[in-house]
Short mmCIF file of C-alpha atoms in Angstrom, two decimals:
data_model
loop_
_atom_site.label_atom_id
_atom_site.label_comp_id
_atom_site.label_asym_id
_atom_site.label_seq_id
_atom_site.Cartn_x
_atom_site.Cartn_y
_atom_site.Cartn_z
CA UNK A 19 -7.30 20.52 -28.82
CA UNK A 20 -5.51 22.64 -26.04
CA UNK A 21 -9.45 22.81 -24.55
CA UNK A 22 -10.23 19.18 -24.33
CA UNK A 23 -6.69 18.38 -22.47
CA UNK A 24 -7.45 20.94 -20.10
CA UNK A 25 -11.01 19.86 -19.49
CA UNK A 26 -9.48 16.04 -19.31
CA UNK A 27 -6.71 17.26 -16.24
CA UNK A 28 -9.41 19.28 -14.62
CA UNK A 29 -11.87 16.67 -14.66
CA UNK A 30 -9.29 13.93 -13.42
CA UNK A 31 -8.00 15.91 -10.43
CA UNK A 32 -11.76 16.74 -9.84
CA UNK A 33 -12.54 12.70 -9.81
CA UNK A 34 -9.04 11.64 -7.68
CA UNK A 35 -9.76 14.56 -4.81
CA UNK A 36 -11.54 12.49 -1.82
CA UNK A 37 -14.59 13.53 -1.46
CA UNK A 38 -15.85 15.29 2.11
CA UNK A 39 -15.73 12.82 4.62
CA UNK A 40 -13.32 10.69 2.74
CA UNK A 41 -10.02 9.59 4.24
CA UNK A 42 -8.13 11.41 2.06
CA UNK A 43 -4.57 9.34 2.86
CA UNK A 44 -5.94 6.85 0.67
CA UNK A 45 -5.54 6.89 -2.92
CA UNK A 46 -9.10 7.70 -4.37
CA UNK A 47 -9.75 4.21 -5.55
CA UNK A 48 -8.33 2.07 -1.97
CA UNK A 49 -10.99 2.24 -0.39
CA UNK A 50 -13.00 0.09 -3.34
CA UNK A 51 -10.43 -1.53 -4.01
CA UNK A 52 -9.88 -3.41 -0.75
CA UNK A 53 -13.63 -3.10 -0.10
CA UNK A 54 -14.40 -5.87 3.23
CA UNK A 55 -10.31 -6.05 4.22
CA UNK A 56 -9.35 -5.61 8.16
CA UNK A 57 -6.55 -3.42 8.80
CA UNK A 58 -5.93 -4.92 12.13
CA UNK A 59 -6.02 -8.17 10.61
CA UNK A 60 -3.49 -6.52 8.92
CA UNK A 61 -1.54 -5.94 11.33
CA UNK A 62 -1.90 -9.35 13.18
CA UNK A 63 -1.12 -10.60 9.57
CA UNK A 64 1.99 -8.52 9.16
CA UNK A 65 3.15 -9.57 13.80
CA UNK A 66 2.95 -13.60 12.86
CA UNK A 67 5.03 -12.78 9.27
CA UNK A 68 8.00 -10.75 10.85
CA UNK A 69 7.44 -8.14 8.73
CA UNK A 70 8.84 -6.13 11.25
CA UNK A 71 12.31 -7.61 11.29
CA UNK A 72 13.09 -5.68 7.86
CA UNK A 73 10.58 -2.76 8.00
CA UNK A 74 9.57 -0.19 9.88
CA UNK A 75 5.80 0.30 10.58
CA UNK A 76 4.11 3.02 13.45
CA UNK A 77 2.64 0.95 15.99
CA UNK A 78 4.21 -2.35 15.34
CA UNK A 79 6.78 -3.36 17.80
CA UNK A 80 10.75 -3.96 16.85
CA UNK A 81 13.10 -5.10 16.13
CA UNK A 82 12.96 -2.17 13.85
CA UNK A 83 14.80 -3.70 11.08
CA UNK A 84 15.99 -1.88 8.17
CA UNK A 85 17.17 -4.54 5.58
CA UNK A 86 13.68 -2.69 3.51
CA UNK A 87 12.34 0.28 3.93
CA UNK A 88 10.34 1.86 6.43
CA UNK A 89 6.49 1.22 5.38
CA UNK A 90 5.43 4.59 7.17
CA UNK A 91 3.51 6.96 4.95
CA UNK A 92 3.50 4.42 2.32
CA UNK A 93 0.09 5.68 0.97
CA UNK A 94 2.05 9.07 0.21
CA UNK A 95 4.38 7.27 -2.43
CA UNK A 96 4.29 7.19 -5.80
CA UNK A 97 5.74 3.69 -6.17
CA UNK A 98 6.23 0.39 -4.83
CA UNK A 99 9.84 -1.56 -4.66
CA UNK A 100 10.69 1.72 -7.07
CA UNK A 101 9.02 0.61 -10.00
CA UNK A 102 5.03 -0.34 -9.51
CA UNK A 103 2.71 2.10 -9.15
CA UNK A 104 1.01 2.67 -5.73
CA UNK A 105 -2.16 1.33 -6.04
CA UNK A 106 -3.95 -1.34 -4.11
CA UNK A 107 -4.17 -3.73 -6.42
CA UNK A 108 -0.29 -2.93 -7.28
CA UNK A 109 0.25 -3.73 -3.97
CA UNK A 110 -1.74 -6.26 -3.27
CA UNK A 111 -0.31 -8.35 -6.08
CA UNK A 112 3.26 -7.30 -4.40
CA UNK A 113 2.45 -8.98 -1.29
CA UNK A 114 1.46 -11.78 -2.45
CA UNK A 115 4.47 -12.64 -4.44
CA UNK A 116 7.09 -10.05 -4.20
CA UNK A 117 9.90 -12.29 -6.53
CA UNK A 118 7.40 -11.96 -9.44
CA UNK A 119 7.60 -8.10 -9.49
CA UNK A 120 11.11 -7.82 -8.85
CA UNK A 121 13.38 -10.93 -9.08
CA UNK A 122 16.68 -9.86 -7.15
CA UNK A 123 14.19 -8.36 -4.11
CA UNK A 124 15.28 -9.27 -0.63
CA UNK A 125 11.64 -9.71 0.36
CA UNK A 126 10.01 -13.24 0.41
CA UNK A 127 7.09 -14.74 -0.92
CA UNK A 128 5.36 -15.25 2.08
CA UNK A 129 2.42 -17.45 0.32
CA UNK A 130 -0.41 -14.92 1.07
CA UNK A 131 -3.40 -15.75 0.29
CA UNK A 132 -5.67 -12.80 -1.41
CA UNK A 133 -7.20 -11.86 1.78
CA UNK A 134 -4.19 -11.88 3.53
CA UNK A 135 -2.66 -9.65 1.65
CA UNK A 136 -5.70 -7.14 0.95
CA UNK A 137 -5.69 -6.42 5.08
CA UNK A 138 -2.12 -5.86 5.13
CA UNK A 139 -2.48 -3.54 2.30
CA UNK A 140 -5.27 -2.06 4.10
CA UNK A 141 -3.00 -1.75 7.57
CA UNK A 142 0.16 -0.24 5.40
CA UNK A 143 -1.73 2.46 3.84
CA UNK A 144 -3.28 3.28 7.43
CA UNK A 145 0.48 4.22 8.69
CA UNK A 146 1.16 7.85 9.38
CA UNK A 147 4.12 9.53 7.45
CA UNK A 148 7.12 9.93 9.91
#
């Protein structure tokens, strides 16, 4: 028994290691995931919303706020609003209604559509850790 758990955590930490050439900020399964979004539609996306006047994001002009947390290095974090796991489609359903998720949550539901809120997802996990 001790042999086939062992062979199951090698063989999972073989499959989630990017492979060469990879990007490996992104989870293993992002870049399927949001397969044909635009990260700097993302970022356009996230500009018109005001994202930035609660968060904030590398490259994305103030006012800096910090009513939520700074989005910087998000791909590096185990969870999302403290309690959904990072993953794109985690965060991709976050986006698009954050109230569902997490009823007391300060942020809005900005009435994403899908798309929107795959190229946002695809512009936060581009940001560099601070």
């Amino acid at each position: 028994m001790r042999v086939g758990a062992a062979a199951i955590l090698v063989l999972s930490v073989a499959l989630s290691t990017p492979a060469i050439g990879q990007d490996a900020s992104l989870p293993a399964n992002a870049a399927r995931s949001l397969m044909g979004a635009n990260r700097e539609e993302g970022r356009d996306i996230v500009l018109k919303k005001g994202c930035n006047a609660c968060h904030v994001m590398s490259g994305v002009p103030g006012p800096f706020g910090r009513v939520g947390p700074s989005l910087d290095g998000l791909v590096r974090r185990a969870y999302i609003a403290g309690s959904l796991p990072n993953t794109p489609g985690s965060l991709v359903s976050w986006l698009m209604d954050p109230p569902r998720h997490a009823p007391r949550t300060a942020m809005p539901n900005f009435g994403l559509t899908r798309s929107e809120a795959m190229d946002i997802a695809a512009f936060l996990y581009s940001l560099p850790p601070r």
